[in-house]
Structures are given as structure tokens and as C-alpha cells.
PDB file of C-alpha atoms in Angstrom:
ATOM      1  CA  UNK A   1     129.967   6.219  62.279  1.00  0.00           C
ATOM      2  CA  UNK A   2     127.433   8.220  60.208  1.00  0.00           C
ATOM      3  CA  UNK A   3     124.239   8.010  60.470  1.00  0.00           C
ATOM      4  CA  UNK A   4     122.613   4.561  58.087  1.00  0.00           C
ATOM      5  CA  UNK A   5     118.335   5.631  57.454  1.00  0.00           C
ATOM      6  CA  UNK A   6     116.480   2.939  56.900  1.00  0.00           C
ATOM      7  CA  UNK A   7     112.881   3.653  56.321  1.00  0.00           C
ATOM      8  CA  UNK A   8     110.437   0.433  56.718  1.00  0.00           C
ATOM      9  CA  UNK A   9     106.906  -0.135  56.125  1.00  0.00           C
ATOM     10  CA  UNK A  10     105.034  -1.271  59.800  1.00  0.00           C
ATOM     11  CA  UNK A  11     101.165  -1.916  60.121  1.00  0.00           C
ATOM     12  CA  UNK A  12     100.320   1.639  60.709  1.00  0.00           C
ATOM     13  CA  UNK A  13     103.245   3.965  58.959  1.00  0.00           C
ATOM     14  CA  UNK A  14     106.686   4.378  57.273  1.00  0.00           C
ATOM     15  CA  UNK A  15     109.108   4.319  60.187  1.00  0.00           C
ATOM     16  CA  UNK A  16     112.502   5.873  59.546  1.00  0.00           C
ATOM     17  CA  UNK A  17     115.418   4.876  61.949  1.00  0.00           C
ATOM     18  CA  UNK A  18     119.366   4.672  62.094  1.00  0.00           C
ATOM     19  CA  UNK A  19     120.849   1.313  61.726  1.00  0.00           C
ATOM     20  CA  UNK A  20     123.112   1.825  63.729  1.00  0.00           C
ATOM     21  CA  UNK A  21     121.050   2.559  66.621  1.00  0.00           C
ATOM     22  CA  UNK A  22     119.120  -0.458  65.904  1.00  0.00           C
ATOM     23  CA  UNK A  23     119.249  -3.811  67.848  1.00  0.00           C
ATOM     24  CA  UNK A  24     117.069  -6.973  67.940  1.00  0.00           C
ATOM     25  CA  UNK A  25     116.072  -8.265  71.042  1.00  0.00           C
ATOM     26  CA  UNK A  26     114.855 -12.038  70.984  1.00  0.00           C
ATOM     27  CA  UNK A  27     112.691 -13.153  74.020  1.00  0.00           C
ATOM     28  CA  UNK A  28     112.281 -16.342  75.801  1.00  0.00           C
ATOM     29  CA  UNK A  29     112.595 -18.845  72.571  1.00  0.00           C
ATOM     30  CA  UNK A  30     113.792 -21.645  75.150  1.00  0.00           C
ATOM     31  CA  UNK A  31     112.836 -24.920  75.507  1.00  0.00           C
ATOM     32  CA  UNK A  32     110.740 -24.743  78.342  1.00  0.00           C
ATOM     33  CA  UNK A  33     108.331 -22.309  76.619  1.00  0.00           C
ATOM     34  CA  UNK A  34     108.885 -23.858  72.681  1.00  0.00           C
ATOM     35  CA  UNK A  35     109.710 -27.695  73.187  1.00  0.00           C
ATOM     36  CA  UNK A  36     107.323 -30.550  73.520  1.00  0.00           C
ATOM     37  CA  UNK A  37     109.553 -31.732  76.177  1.00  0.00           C
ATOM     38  CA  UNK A  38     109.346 -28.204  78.182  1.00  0.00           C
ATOM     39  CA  UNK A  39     107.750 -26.918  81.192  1.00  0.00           C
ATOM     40  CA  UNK A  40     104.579 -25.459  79.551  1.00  0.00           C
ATOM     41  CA  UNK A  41     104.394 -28.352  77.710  1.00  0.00           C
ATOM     42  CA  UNK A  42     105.121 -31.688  79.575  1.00  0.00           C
ATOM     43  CA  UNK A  43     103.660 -30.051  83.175  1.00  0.00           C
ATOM     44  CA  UNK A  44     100.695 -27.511  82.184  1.00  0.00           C
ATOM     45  CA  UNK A  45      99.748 -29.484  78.895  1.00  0.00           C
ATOM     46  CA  UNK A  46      99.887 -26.208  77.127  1.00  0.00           C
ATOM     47  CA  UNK A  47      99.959 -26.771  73.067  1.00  0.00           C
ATOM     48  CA  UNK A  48     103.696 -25.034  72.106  1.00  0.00           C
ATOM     49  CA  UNK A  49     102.928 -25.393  68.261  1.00  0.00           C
ATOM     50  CA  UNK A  50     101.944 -21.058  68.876  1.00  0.00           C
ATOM     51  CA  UNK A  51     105.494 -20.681  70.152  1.00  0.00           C
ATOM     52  CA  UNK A  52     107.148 -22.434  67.952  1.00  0.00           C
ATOM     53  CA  UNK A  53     106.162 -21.000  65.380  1.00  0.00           C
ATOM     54  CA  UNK A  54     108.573 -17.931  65.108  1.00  0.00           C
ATOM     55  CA  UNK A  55     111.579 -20.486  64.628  1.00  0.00           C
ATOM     56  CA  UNK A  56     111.591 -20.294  61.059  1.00  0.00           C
ATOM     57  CA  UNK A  57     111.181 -16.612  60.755  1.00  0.00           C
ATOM     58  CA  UNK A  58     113.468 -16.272  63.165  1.00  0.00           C
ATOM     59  CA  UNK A  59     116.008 -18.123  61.439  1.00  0.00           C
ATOM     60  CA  UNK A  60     115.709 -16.424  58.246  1.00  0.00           C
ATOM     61  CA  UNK A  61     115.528 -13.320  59.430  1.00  0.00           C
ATOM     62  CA  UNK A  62     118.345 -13.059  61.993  1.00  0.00           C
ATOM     63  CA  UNK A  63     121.151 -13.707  59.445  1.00  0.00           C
ATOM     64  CA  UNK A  64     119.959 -11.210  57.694  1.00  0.00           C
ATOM     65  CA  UNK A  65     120.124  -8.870  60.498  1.00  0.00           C
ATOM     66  CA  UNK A  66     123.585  -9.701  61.575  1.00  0.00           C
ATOM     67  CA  UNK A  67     124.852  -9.247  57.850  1.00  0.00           C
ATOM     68  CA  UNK A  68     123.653  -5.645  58.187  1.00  0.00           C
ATOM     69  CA  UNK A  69     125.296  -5.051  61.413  1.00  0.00           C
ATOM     70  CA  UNK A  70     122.071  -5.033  62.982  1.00  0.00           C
ATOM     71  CA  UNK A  71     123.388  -7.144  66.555  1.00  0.00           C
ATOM     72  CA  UNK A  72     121.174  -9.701  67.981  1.00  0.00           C
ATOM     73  CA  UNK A  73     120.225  -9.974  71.994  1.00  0.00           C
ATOM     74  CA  UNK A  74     119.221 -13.176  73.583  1.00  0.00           C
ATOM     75  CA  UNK A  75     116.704 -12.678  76.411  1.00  0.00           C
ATOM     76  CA  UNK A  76     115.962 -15.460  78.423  1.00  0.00           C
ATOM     77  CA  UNK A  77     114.372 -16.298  81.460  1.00  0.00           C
ATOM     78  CA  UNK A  78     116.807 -17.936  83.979  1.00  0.00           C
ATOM     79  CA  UNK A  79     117.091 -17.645  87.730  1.00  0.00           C
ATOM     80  CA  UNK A  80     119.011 -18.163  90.014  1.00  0.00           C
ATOM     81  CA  UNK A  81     120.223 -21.760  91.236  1.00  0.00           C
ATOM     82  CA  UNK A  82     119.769 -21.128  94.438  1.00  0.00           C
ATOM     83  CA  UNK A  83     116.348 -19.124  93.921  1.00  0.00           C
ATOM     84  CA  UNK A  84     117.239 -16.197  96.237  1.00  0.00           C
ATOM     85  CA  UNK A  85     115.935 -14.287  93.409  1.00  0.00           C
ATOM     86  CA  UNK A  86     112.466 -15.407  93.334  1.00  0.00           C
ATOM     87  CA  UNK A  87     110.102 -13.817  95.080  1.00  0.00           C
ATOM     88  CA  UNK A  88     106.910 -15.772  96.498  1.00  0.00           C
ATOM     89  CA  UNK A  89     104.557 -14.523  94.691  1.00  0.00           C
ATOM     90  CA  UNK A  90     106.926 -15.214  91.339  1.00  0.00           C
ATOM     91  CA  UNK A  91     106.625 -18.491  92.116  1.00  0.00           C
ATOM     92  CA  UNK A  92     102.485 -18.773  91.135  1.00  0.00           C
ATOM     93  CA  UNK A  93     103.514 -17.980  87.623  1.00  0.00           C
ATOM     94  CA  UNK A  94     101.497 -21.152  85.826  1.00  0.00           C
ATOM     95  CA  UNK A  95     101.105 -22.691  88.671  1.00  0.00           C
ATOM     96  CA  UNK A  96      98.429 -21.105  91.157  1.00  0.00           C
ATOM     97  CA  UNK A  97      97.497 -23.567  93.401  1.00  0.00           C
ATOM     98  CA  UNK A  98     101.003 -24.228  93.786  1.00  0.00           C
ATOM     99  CA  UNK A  99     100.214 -28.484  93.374  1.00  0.00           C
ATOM    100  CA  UNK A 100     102.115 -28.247  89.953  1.00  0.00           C
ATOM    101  CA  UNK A 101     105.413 -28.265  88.989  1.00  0.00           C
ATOM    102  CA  UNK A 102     106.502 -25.203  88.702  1.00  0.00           C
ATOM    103  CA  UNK A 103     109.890 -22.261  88.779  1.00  0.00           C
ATOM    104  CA  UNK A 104     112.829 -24.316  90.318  1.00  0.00           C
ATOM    105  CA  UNK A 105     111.157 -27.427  90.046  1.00  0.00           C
ATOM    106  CA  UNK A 106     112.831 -30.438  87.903  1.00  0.00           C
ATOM    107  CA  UNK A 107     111.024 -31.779  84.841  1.00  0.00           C
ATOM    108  CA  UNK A 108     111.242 -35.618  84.309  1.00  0.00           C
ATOM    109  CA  UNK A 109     114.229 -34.992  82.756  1.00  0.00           C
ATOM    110  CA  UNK A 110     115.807 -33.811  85.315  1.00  0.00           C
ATOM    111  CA  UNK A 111     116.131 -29.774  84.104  1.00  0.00           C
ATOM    112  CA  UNK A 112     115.086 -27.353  86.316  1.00  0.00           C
ATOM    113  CA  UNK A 113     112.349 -24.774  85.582  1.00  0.00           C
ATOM    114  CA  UNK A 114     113.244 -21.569  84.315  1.00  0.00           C
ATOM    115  CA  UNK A 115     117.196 -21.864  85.624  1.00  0.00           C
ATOM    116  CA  UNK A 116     120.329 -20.387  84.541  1.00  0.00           C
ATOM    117  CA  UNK A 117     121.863 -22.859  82.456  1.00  0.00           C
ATOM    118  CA  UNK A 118     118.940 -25.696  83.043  1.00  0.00           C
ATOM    119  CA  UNK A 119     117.985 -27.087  79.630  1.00  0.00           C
ATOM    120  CA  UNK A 120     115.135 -25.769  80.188  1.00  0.00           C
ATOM    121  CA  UNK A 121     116.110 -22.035  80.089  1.00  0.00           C
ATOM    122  CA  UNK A 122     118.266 -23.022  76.774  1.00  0.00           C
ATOM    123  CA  UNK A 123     117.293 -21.959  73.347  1.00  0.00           C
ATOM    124  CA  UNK A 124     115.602 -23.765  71.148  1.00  0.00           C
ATOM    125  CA  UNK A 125     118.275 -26.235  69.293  1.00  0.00           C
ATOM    126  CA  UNK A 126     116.385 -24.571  65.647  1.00  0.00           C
ATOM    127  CA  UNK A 127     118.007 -21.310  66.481  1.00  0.00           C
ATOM    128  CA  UNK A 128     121.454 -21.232  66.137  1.00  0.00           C
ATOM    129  CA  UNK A 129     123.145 -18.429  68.101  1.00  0.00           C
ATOM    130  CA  UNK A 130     126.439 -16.744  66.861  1.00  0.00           C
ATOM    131  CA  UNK A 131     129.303 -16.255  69.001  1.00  0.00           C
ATOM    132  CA  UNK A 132     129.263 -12.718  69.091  1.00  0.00           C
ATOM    133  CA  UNK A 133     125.469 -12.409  69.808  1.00  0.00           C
ATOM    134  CA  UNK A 134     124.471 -10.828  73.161  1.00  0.00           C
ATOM    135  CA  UNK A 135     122.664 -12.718  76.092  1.00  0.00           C
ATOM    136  CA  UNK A 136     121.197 -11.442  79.236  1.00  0.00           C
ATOM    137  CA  UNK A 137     119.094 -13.756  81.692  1.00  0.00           C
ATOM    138  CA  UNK A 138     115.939 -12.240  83.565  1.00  0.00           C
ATOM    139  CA  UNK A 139     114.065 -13.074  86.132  1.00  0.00           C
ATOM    140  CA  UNK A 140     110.401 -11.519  85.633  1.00  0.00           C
ATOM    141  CA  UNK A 141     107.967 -11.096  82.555  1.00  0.00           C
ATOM    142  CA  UNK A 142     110.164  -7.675  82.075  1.00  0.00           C
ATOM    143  CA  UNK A 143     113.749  -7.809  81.034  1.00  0.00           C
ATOM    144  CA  UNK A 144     114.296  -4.629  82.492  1.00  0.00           C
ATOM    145  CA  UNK A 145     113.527  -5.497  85.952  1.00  0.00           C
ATOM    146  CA  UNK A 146     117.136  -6.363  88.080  1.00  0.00           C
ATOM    147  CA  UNK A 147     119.167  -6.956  85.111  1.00  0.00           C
ATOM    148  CA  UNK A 148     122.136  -5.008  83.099  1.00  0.00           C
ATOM    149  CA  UNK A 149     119.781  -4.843  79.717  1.00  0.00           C
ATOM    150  CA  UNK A 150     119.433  -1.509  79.963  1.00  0.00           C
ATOM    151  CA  UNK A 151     122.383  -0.608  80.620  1.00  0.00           C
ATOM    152  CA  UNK A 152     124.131  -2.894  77.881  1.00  0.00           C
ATOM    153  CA  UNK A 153     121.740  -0.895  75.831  1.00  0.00           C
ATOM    154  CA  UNK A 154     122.607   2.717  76.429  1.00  0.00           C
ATOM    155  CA  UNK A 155     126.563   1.501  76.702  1.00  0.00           C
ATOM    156  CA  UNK A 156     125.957  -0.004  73.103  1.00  0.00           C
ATOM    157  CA  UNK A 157     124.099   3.521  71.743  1.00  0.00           C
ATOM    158  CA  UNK A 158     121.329   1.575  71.111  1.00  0.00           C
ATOM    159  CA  UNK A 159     117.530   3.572  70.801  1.00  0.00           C
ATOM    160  CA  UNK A 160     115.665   1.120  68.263  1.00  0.00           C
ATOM    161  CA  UNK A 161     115.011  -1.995  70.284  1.00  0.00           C
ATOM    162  CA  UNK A 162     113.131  -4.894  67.174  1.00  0.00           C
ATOM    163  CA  UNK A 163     111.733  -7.393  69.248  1.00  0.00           C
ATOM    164  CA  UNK A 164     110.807 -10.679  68.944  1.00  0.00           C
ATOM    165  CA  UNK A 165     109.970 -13.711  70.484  1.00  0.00           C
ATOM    166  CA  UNK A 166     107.139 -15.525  73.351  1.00  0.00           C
ATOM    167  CA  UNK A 167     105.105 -14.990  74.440  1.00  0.00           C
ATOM    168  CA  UNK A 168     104.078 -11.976  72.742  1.00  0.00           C
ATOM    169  CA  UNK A 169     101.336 -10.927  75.752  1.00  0.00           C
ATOM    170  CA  UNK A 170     103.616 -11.703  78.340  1.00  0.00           C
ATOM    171  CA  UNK A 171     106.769 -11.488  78.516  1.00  0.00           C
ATOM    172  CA  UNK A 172     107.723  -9.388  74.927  1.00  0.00           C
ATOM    173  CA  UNK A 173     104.708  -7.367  75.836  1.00  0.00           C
ATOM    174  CA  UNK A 174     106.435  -6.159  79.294  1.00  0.00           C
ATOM    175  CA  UNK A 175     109.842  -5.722  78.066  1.00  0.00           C
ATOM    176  CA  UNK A 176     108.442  -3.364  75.218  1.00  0.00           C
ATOM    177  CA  UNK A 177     106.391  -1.381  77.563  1.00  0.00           C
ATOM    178  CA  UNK A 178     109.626  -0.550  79.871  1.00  0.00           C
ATOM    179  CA  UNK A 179     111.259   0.105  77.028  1.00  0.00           C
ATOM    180  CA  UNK A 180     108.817   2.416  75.910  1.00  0.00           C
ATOM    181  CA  UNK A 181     109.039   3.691  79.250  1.00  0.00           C
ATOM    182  CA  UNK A 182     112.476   3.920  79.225  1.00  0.00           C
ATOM    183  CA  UNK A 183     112.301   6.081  76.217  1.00  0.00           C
ATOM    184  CA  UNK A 184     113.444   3.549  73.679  1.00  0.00           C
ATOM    185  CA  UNK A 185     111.567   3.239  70.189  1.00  0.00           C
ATOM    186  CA  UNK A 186     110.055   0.236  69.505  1.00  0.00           C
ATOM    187  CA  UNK A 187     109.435  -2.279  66.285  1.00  0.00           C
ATOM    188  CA  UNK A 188     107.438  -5.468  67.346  1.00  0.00           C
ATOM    189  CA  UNK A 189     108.388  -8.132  64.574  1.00  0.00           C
ATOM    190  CA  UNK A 190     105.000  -9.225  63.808  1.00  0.00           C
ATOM    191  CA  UNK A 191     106.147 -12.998  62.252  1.00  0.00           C
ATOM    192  CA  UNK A 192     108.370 -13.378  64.676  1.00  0.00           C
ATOM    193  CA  UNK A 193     106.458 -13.275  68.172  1.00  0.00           C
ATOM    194  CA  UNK A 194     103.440 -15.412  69.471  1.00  0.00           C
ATOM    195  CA  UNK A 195     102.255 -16.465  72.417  1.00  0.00           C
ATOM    196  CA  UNK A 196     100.594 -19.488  73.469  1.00  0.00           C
ATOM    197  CA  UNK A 197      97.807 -17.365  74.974  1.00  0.00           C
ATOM    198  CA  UNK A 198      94.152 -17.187  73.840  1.00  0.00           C
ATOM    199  CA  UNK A 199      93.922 -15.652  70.524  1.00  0.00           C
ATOM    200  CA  UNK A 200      92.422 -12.148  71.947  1.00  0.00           C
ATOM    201  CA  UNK A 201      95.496 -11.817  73.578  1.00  0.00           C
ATOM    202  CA  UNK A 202      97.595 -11.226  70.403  1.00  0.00           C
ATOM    203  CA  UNK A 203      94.977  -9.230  69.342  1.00  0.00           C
ATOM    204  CA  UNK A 204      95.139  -6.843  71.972  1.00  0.00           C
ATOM    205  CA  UNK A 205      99.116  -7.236  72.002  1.00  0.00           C
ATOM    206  CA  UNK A 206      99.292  -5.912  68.444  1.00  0.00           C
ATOM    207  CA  UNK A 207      96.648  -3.249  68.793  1.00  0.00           C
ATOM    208  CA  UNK A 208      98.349  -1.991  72.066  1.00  0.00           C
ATOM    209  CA  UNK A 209     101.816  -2.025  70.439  1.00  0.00           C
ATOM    210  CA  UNK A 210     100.591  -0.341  67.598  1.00  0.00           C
ATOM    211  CA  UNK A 211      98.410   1.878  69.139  1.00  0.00           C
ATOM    212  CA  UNK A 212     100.458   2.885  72.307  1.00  0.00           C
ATOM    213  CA  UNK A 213     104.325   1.570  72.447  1.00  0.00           C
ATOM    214  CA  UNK A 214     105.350   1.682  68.998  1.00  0.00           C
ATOM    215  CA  UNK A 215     105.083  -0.360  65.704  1.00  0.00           C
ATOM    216  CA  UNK A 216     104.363  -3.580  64.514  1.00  0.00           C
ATOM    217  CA  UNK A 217     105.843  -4.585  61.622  1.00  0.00           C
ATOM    218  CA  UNK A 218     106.934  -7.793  59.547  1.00  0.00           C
ATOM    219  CA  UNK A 219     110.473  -8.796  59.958  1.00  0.00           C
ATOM    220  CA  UNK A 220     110.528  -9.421  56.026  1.00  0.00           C
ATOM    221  CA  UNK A 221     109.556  -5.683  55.226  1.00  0.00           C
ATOM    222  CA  UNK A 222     112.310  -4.999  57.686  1.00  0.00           C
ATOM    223  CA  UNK A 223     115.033  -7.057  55.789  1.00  0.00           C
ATOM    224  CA  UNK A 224     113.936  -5.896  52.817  1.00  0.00           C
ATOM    225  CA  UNK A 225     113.969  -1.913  53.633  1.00  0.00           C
ATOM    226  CA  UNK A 226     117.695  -2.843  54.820  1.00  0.00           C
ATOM    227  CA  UNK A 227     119.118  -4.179  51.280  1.00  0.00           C
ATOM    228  CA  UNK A 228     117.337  -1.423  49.777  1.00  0.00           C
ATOM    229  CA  UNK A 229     119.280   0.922  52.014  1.00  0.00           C
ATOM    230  CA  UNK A 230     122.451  -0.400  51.695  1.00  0.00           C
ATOM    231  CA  UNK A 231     121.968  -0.704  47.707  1.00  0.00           C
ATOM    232  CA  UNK A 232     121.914   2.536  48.172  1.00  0.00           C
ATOM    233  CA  UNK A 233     124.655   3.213  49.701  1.00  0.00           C
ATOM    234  CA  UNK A 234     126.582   1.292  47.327  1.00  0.00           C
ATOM    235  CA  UNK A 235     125.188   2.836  44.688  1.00  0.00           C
ATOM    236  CA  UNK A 236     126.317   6.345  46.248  1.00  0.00           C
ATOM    237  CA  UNK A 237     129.811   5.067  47.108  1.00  0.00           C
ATOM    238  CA  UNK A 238     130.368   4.175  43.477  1.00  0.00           C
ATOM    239  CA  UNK A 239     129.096   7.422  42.186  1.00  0.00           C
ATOM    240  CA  UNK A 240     131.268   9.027  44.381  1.00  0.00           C
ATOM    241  CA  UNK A 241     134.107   6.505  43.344  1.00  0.00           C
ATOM    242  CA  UNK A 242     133.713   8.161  39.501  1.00  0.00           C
ATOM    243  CA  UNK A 243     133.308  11.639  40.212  1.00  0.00           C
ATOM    244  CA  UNK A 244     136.749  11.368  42.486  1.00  0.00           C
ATOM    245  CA  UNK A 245     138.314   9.887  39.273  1.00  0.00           C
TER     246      UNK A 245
END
């Protein structure tokens, strides 16, 4: 198809890219990272109201996407049942004296931490995925790491990777650096990422994006640069409509 420019206002500049290059990658919004009854939350006693709160951007923002044929990419962290996956040293991730509960592990509940189809590794119930939508499970803070995503990227003719998602220091953080790496461009998607970290650790996640990996920008002046382009379009389709009359 021919080339669709969309230019969008990020933190630091305009940033001009094909739609249909364009894809949005959501990370890790699963209930053991954004529910009360989740593994940060129940075992570690970490507050999830951070991580929760790109739900409701989220859900705004990814119909919006879809409409423009903008595909969405679930990204979620999901071993293994039988953990031959996890390495030893994986296995100190929040949990470092290794007393706690922690990957593999079963919450009261009964889920277990951080496994393919666990509730745990589940998204949220707020974000409704659509049947066509795109998920890929990994297995460290990088999605890159031992898993088809890129591939399913380059096979798609994909180059502008939107991210979103938690935490935004961790585990968005190191799938937009090896994407970077890999020589993708990337748009952070500013209201829709957190983390549950310290504050300075945003901070430093939105400087470094900006400053190093690519842009930061707000999903809304996304959305919005994409109805302007395709009132554009429509615009220029009808004008071509008349003349051809």
C-alpha cells in the first residue's frame, strides 16, 4: 500500500512516520503486575495504583489505534510451566533472598507467578483485547530475548514500534532499547506507561528515551495527528473524486 505520513508532536520534536509501518506494542499490563490480588501486590506489598494507571489511557487510546489500522501487540511475561526456561539467576527477580514467593510460585489463589496462561500472566480484565490483536509471551525484562517478536515484526514490515505499558524502567525500558538496537524507531506513549518504581526512575526512563532511544510522546497527540491525517486523505480522495468527474 502507499505510503500513510503521519507527523505527531513528542516531548522533544515533530516526528514524521508511515502508518503503515507503525505498530503498538503493550507490555506486561497483567494481573500480577496491575491487580491488588497480583504477585507484586499480595507477596512484595508493592502499591499497583502506578501500574494501573495506564488502563484508562490505554483503553481509549487503543480503539483508536485499531480504527486506523494501527495493529496492537500484547507482550506479556509468561514462562514456561515446567520452568526449563528460567534461568537461576531469573529467579531473584523481586525476590533476593529467595524466602519470598516468587517466579513459578502459586499465589493464595492458586495462580502461578509469571506463567503461561496462569491468571497471573493474564491481562488486566479493564483491557479488552480484540481477536485479531497480536500476543507474544517473554521470558526476561526484554521481549526480544528467545522469542519470535522480532521476527513477527520484520514479517509484518513493521519499523515504528509505540510502546506502552509497566513498568516503564523495567521491562518497556529493555524492550525499547533492543529495539533501538535492533534498528527499530521508537515512540514511548508517555500516558500510557508507568512503573511502580521510585519516582527517579521514570524520570530517568523518559529522559533516556528521549534523549537516547527515541521519543516520548502522549498517546492523545498521537490519535489526534492520525484523524488529522486521514482527514486528509479524505479530503484528497474527494478532490480527486471531482476533478475525475
Amino acid at each position: 500500500p502507499p505510503p500513510r505520513a503521519v507527523t505527531a508532536q513528542t516531548e522533544t520534536k515533530r516526528v514524521t512516520f508511515d502508518v503503515n509501518k507503525a505498530i503498538v506494542i503493550v507490555v506486561d499490563m497483567q494481573n500480577d503486575f496491575c491487580h491488588k490480588d497480583g504477585w507484586l501486590a499480595s507477596c512484595i506489598g508493592m502499591d499497583v495504583e502506578p501500574t494501573r494507571r495506564p488502563i484508562q489511557p490505554l483503553a481509549r487510546a487503543l480503539p483508536e489505534f485499531r480504527a486506523a489500522g494501527v495493529p496492537v501487540l500484547w507482550l506479556n511475561w509468561g514462562h514456561r510451566r515446567d520452568m526449563h526456561n528460567v534461568s537461576g539467576g531469573l529467579r531473584h527477580v523481586y525476590n533476593p533472598t529467595g524466602g519470598g514467593i516468587g517466579i513459578g510460585d502459586k499465589l493464595r489463589g492458586g495462580s502461578r507467578v509469571l506463567i503461561q496462561g496462569s491468571w497471573g500472566s493474564s491481562i488486566v480484565d479493564e483491557l479488552k483485547p480484540e481477536s485479531f490483536d497480536i500476543h507474544v509471551d517473554k521470558y526476561r525484562m526484554s521481549g526480544f530475548w528467545d522469542t519470535p517478536l522480532d521476527s513477527i515484526l520484520r514479517n509484518m514490515g513493521k519499523t515504528t514500534l509505540l510502546f506502552a505499558g509497566v513498568n516503564a524502567d523495567q521491562c518497556v525500558m529493555a524492550t525499547l532499547q533492543d529495539a533501538h538496537f535492533h534498528g527499530y524507531d521508537c515512540i514511548l506513549l508517555r500516558d500510557c506507561t508507568n512503573t511502580s518504581s521510585p519516582s527517579y526512575c521514570l524520570e530517568a526512563t523518559l529522559y533516556n528515551v528521549s534523549q537516547c532511544f527515541g521519543f516520548v510522546a502522549e498517546s492523545t497527540d498521537v490519535v489526534g495527528a492520525l484523524a488529522v491525517a486521514e482527514a486528509g486523505m479524505v479530503i484528497k480522495r474527494q478532490k480527486t473524486d471531482q476533478s475525475g468527474a
